[in-house]
Tab-separated table of C-alpha atoms in Angstrom:
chain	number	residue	atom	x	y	z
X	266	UNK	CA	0.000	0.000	0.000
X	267	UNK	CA	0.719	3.584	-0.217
X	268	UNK	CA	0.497	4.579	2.857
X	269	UNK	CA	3.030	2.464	5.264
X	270	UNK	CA	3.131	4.736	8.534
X	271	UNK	CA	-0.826	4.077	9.458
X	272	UNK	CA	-3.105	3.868	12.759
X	273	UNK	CA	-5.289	1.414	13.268
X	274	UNK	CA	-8.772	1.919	14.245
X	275	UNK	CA	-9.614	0.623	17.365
X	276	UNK	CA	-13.364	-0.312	15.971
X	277	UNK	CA	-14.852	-1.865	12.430
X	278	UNK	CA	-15.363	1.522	11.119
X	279	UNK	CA	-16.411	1.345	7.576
X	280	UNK	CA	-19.260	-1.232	6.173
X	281	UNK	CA	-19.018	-2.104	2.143
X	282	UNK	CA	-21.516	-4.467	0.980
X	283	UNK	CA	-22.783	-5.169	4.670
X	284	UNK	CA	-19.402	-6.326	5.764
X	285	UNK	CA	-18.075	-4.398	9.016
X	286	UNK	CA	-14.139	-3.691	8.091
X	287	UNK	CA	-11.121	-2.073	9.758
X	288	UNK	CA	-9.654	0.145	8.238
X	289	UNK	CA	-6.750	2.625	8.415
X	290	UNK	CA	-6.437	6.057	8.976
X	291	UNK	CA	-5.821	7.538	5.230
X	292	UNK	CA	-6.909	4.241	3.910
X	293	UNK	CA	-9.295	4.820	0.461
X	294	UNK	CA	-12.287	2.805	-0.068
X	295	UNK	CA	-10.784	0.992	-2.652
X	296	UNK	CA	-7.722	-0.360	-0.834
X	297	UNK	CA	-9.879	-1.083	2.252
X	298	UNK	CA	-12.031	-3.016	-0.110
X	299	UNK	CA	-9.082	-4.958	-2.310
X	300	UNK	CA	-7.438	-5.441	0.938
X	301	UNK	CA	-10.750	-7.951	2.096
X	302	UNK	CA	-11.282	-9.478	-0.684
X	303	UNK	CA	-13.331	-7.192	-2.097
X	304	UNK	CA	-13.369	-6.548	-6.082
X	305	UNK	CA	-13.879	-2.861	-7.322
X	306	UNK	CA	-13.197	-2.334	-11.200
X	307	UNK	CA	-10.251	0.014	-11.127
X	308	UNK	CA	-8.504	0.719	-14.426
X	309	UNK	CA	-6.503	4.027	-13.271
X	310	UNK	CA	-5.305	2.418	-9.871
X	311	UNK	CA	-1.538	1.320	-9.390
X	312	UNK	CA	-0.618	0.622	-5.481
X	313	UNK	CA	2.365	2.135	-5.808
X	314	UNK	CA	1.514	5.434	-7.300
X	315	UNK	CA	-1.030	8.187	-5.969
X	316	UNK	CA	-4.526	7.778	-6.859
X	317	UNK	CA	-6.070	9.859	-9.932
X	318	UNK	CA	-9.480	9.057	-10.406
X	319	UNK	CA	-8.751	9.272	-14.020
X	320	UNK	CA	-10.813	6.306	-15.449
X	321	UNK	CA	-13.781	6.807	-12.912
X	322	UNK	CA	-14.519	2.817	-13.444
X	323	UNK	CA	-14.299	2.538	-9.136
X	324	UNK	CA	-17.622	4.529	-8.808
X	325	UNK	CA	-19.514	3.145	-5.393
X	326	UNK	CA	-22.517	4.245	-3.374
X	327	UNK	CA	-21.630	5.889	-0.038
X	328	UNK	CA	-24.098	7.001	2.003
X	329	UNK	CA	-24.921	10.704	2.600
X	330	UNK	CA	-23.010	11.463	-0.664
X	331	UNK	CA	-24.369	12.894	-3.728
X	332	UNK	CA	-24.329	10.851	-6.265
X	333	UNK	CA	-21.405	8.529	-7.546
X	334	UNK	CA	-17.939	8.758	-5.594
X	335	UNK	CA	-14.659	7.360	-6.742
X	336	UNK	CA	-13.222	4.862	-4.693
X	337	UNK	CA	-9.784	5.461	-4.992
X	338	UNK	CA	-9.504	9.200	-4.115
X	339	UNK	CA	-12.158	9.195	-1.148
X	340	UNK	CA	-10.559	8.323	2.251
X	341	UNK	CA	-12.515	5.912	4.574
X	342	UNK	CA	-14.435	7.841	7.483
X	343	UNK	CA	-16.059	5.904	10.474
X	344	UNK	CA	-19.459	4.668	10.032
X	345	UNK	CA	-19.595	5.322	6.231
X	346	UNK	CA	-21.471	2.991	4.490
X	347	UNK	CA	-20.311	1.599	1.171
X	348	UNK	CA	-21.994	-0.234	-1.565
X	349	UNK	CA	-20.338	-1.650	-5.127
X	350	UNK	CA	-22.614	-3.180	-6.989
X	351	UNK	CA	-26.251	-1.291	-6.936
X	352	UNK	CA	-27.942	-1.220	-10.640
X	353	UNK	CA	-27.528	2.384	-10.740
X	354	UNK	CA	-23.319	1.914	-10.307
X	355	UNK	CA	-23.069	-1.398	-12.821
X	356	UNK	CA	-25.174	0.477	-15.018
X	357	UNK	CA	-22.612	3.910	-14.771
X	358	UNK	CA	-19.554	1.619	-14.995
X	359	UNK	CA	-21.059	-0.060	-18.479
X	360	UNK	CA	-21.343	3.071	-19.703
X	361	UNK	CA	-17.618	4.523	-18.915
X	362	UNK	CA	-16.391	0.971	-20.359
X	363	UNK	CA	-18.186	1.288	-23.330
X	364	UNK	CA	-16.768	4.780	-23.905
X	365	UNK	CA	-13.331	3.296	-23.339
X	366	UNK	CA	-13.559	1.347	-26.284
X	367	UNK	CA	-14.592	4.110	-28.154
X	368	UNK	CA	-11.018	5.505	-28.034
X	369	UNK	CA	-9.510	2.159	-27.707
X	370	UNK	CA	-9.384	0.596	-30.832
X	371	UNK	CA	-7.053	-2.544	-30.360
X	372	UNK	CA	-8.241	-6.093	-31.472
X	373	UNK	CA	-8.205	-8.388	-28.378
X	374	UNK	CA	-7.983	-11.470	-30.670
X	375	UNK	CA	-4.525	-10.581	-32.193
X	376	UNK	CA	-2.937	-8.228	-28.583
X	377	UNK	CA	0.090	-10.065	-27.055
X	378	UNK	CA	-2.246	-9.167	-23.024
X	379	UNK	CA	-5.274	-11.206	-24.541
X	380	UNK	CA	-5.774	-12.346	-20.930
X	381	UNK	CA	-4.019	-10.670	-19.175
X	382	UNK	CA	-6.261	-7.385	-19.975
X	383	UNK	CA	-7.904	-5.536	-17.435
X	384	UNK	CA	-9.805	-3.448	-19.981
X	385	UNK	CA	-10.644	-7.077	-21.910
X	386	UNK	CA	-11.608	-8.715	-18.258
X	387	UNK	CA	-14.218	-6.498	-17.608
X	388	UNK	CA	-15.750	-5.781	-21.205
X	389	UNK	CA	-16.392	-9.213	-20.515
X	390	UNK	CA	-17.769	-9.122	-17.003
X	391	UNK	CA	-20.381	-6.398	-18.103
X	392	UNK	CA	-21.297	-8.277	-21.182
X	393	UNK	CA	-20.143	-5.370	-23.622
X	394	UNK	CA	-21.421	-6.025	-27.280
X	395	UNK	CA	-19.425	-8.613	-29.141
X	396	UNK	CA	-17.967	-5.709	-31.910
X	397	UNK	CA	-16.463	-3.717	-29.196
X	398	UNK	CA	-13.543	-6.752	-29.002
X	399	UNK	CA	-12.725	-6.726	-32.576
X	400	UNK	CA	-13.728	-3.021	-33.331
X	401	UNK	CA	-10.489	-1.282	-34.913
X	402	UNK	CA	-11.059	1.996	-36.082
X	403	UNK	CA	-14.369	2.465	-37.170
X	404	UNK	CA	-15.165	3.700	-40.662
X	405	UNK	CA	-14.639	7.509	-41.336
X	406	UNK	CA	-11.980	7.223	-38.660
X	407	UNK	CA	-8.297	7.993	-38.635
X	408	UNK	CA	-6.047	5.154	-37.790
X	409	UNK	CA	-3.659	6.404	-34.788
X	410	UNK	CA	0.036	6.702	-35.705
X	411	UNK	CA	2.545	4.444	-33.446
X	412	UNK	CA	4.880	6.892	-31.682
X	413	UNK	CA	8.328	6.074	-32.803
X	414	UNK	CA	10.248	5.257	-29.531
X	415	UNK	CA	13.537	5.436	-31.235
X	416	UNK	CA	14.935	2.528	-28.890
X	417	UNK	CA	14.409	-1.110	-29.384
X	418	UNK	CA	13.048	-1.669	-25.571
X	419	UNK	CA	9.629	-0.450	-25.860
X	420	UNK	CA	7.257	0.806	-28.192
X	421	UNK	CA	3.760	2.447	-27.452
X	422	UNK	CA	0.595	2.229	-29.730
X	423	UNK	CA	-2.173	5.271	-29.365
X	424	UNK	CA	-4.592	2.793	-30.457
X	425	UNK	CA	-4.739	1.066	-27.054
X	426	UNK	CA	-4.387	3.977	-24.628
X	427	UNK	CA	-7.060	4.976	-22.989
X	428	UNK	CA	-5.435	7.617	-21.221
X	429	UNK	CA	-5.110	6.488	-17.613
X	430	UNK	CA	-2.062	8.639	-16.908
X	431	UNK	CA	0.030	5.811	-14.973
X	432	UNK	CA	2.741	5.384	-16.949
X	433	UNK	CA	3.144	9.018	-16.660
X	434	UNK	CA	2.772	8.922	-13.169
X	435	UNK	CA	5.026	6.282	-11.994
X	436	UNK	CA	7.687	7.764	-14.526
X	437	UNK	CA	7.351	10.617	-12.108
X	438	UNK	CA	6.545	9.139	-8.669
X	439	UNK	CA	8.401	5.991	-8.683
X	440	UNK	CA	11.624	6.794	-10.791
X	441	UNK	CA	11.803	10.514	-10.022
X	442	UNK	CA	12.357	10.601	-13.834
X	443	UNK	CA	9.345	12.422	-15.491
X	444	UNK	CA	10.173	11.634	-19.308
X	445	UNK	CA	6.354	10.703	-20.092
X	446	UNK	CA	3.809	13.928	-20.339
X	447	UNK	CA	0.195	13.979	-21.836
X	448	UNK	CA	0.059	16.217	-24.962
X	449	UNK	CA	-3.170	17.253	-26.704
X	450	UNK	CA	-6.403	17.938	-25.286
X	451	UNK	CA	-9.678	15.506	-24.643
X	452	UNK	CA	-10.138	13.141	-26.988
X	453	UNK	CA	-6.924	13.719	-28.827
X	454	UNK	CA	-4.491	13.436	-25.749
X	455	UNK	CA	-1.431	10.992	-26.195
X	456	UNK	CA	1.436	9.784	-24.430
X	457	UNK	CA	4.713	11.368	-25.288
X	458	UNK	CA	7.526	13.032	-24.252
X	459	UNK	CA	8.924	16.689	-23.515
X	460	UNK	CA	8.733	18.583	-26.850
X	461	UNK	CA	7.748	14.857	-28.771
X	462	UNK	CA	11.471	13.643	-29.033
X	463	UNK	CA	12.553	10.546	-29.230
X	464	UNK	CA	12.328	8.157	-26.095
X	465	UNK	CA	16.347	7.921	-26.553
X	466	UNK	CA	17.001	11.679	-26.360
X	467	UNK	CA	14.893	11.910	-23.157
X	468	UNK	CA	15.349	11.313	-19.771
X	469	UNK	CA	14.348	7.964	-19.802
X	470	UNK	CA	16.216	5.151	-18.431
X	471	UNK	CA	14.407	2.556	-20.077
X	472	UNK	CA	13.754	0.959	-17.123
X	473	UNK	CA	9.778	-0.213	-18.275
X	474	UNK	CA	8.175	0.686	-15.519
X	475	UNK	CA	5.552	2.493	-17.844
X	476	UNK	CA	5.221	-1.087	-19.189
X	477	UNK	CA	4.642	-2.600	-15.633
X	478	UNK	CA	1.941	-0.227	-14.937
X	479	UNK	CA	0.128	0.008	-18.264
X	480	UNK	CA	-3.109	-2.288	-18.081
X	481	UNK	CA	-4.041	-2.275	-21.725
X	482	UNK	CA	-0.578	-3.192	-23.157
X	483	UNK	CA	-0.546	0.560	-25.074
X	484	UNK	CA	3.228	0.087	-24.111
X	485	UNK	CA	4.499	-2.747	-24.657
X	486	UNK	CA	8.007	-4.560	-24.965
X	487	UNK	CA	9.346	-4.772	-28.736
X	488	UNK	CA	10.923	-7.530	-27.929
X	489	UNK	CA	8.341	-9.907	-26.831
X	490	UNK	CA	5.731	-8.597	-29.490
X	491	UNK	CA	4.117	-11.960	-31.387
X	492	UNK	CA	6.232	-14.066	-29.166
X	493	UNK	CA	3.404	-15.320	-27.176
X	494	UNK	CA	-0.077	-14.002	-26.091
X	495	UNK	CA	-0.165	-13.575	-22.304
X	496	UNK	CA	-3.249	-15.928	-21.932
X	497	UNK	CA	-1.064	-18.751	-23.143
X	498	UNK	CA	2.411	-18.199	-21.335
X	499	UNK	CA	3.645	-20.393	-18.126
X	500	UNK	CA	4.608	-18.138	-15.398
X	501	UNK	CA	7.587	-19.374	-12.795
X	502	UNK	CA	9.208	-17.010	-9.940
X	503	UNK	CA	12.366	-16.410	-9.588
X	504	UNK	CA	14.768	-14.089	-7.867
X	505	UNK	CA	16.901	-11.723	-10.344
X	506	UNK	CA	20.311	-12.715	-11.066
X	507	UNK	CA	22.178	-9.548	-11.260
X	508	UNK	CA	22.914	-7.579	-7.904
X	509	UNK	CA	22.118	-8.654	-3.854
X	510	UNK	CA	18.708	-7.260	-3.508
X	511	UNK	CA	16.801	-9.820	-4.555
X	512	UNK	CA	14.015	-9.088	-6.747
X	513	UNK	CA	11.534	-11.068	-7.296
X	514	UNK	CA	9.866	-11.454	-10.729
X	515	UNK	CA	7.950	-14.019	-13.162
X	516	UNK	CA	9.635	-15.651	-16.010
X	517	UNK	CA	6.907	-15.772	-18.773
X	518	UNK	CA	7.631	-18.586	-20.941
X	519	UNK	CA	6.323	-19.996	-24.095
X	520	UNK	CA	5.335	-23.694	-23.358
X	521	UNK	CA	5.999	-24.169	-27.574
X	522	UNK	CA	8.871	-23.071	-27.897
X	523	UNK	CA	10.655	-23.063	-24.416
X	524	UNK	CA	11.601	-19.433	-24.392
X	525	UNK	CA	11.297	-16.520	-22.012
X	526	UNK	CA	8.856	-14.101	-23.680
X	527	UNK	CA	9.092	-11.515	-21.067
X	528	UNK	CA	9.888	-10.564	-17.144
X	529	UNK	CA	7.549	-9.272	-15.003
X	530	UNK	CA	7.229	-8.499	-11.221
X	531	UNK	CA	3.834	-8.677	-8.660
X	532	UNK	CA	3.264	-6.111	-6.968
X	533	UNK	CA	3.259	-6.459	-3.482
X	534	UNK	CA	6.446	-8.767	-4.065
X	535	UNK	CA	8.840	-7.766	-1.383
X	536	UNK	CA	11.545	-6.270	-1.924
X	537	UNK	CA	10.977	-5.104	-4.817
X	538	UNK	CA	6.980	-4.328	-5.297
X	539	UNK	CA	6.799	-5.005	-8.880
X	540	UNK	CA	9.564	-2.464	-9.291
X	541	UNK	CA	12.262	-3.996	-11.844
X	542	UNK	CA	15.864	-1.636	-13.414
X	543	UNK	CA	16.700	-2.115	-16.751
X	544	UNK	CA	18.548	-5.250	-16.530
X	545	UNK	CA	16.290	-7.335	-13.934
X	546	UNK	CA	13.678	-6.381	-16.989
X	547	UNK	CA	15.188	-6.851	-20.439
X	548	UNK	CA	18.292	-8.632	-19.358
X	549	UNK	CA	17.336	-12.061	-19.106
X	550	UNK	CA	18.667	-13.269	-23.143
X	551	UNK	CA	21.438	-14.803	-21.313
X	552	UNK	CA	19.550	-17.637	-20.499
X	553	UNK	CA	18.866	-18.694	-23.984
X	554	UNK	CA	22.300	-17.921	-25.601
X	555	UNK	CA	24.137	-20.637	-27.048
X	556	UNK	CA	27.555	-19.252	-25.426
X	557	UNK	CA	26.247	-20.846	-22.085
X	558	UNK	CA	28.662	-23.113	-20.979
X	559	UNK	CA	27.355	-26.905	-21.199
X	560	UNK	CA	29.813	-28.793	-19.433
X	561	UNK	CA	32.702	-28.073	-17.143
X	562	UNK	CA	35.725	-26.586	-18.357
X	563	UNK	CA	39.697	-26.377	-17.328
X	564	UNK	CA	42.501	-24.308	-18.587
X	565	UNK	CA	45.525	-26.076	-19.917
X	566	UNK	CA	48.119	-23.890	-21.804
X	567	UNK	CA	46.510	-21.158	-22.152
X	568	UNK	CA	42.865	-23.136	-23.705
X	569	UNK	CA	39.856	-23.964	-22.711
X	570	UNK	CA	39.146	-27.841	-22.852
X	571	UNK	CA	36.623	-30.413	-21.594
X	572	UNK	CA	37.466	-31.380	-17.876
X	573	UNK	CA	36.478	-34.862	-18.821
């Protein structure tokens, strides 16, 4: 969570859905709620960065309020009383997915995170119309450029955003690096950087944590692009090779073929928190090179030669 330095209340203080909770002082509703269990839809929400309210998919019933609030920016107050999943809110959250898709205009069928998708996951769960999965720009429309990244780490395609500001925000937050910024206004916002140079001429370290934090894969590694949709890959946990601090993260392999497709990192891993650098991310081609020693080796005059 955010906040790590909290009191707890003495008293359940907060009821969602009927169920008396204990919370924590600066504790939102939708941490409080994640943290027991329950589910909120959340598209804009990253634990580790500051909550924006951006995608206003967390909209709950509290009582006394007017109308809708968002769960992630309102802070839990005793005796409030909380409720998810009314008609009037399921019927307010259809609508803001179904608006989503207007601007996102990515095929699910063909996306390296079919299945791994928030976005995808809950089209589903609010039984969106069938075309809004394979929709694409619709006729009369203009097909989004790909910003040119100018590095052969990551990439990011306009098509998918949907404009929930974290990869901007834990650019700033997390890496104290601020190379992302929104251009553009309303419906023609985009990701890009200071002045729209190249990723390489930035700031950025190429670290991907804009990658990490991006839930509808509108950034996206170049690397592991048609290697393997997420739905299909075999996830095993590991600790990083390369320093002491012992990272945590997910090898995602290809069952076919054998090979790592990507890294990633839970958050809520400790130490790390789904934080990964550069290497613990995009480093891991050793594994697969055919320089890899297969047996053991000694030196004699000067050579390398089979120790047996």
């Amino acid at each position: 969570m955010r906040n790590s330095k909290v009191e707890i209340m003495g008293e359940p203080a907060v009821r969602i859905n009927g169920k008396d909770l204990i919370g924590k002082t600066g504790q939102s509703i939708l941490e409080l709620a994640l943290a027991n269990g329950i589910e909120i839809p959340n598209l804009c929400y990253d634990a580790r960065l500051s909550p924006s309210g951006s995608c206003r998919l967390c909209v709950v019933d509290v009582e006394g309020q007017e109308g809708p609030v968002c769960a992630c920016t309102l802070q839990i107050q005793p005796g409030m009383v909380v409720r998810t999943e009314t008609e009037e809110i399921r019927a307010i959250r259809k609508t803001i997915l179904e608006l989503l898709f207007y601007e996102h205009r990515g095929v699910c069928t063909t996306c390296d995170e079919n299945g791994n998708c928030k976005l995808q996951q809950y089209a589903y769960e609010y039984q969106l119309s069938d075309d809004v999965f394979e929709r694409g720009a619709g006729e009369g429309e203009e097909q989004r450029e790909n910003y040119t990244t100018g590095n052969e780490a990551l990439e990011y395609d306009p098509d998918k955003c949907i404009r929930c500001g974290r990869c901007v925000r834990i650019c700033e937050e997390v890496q104290a690096d601020s190379a992302l910024t929104f251009k553009g206004r309303a419906a023609s916002v985009e990701v890009t950087t200071a002045f729209d140079i190249p990723l390489n001429d930035s700031t950025c370290e190429l670290c991907g944590q804009c990658i990490s934090s991006c839930p509808t894969g509108a950034l996206y590694e170049r690397a592991a692009k048609g290697k393997g949709q997420c739905k299909d890959l075999v996830r095993t946990r590991t600790t990083c090779p390369y320093c002491g601090v012992g990272c945590q993260i997910d090898l995602n392999v290809n069952p076919e073929t054998k090979r790592i497709v990507r890294v990633t990192s839970e958050v809520g891993c400790i130490p790390n928190n789904g934080n990964l650098c550069v290497k613990g991310r995009f480093g891991m081609d050793f594994i697969a090179s055919d320089k890899r020693l297969t047996e053991p080796l000694i030196k004699r005059n000067g050579k390398f030669e089979k120790a047996t």
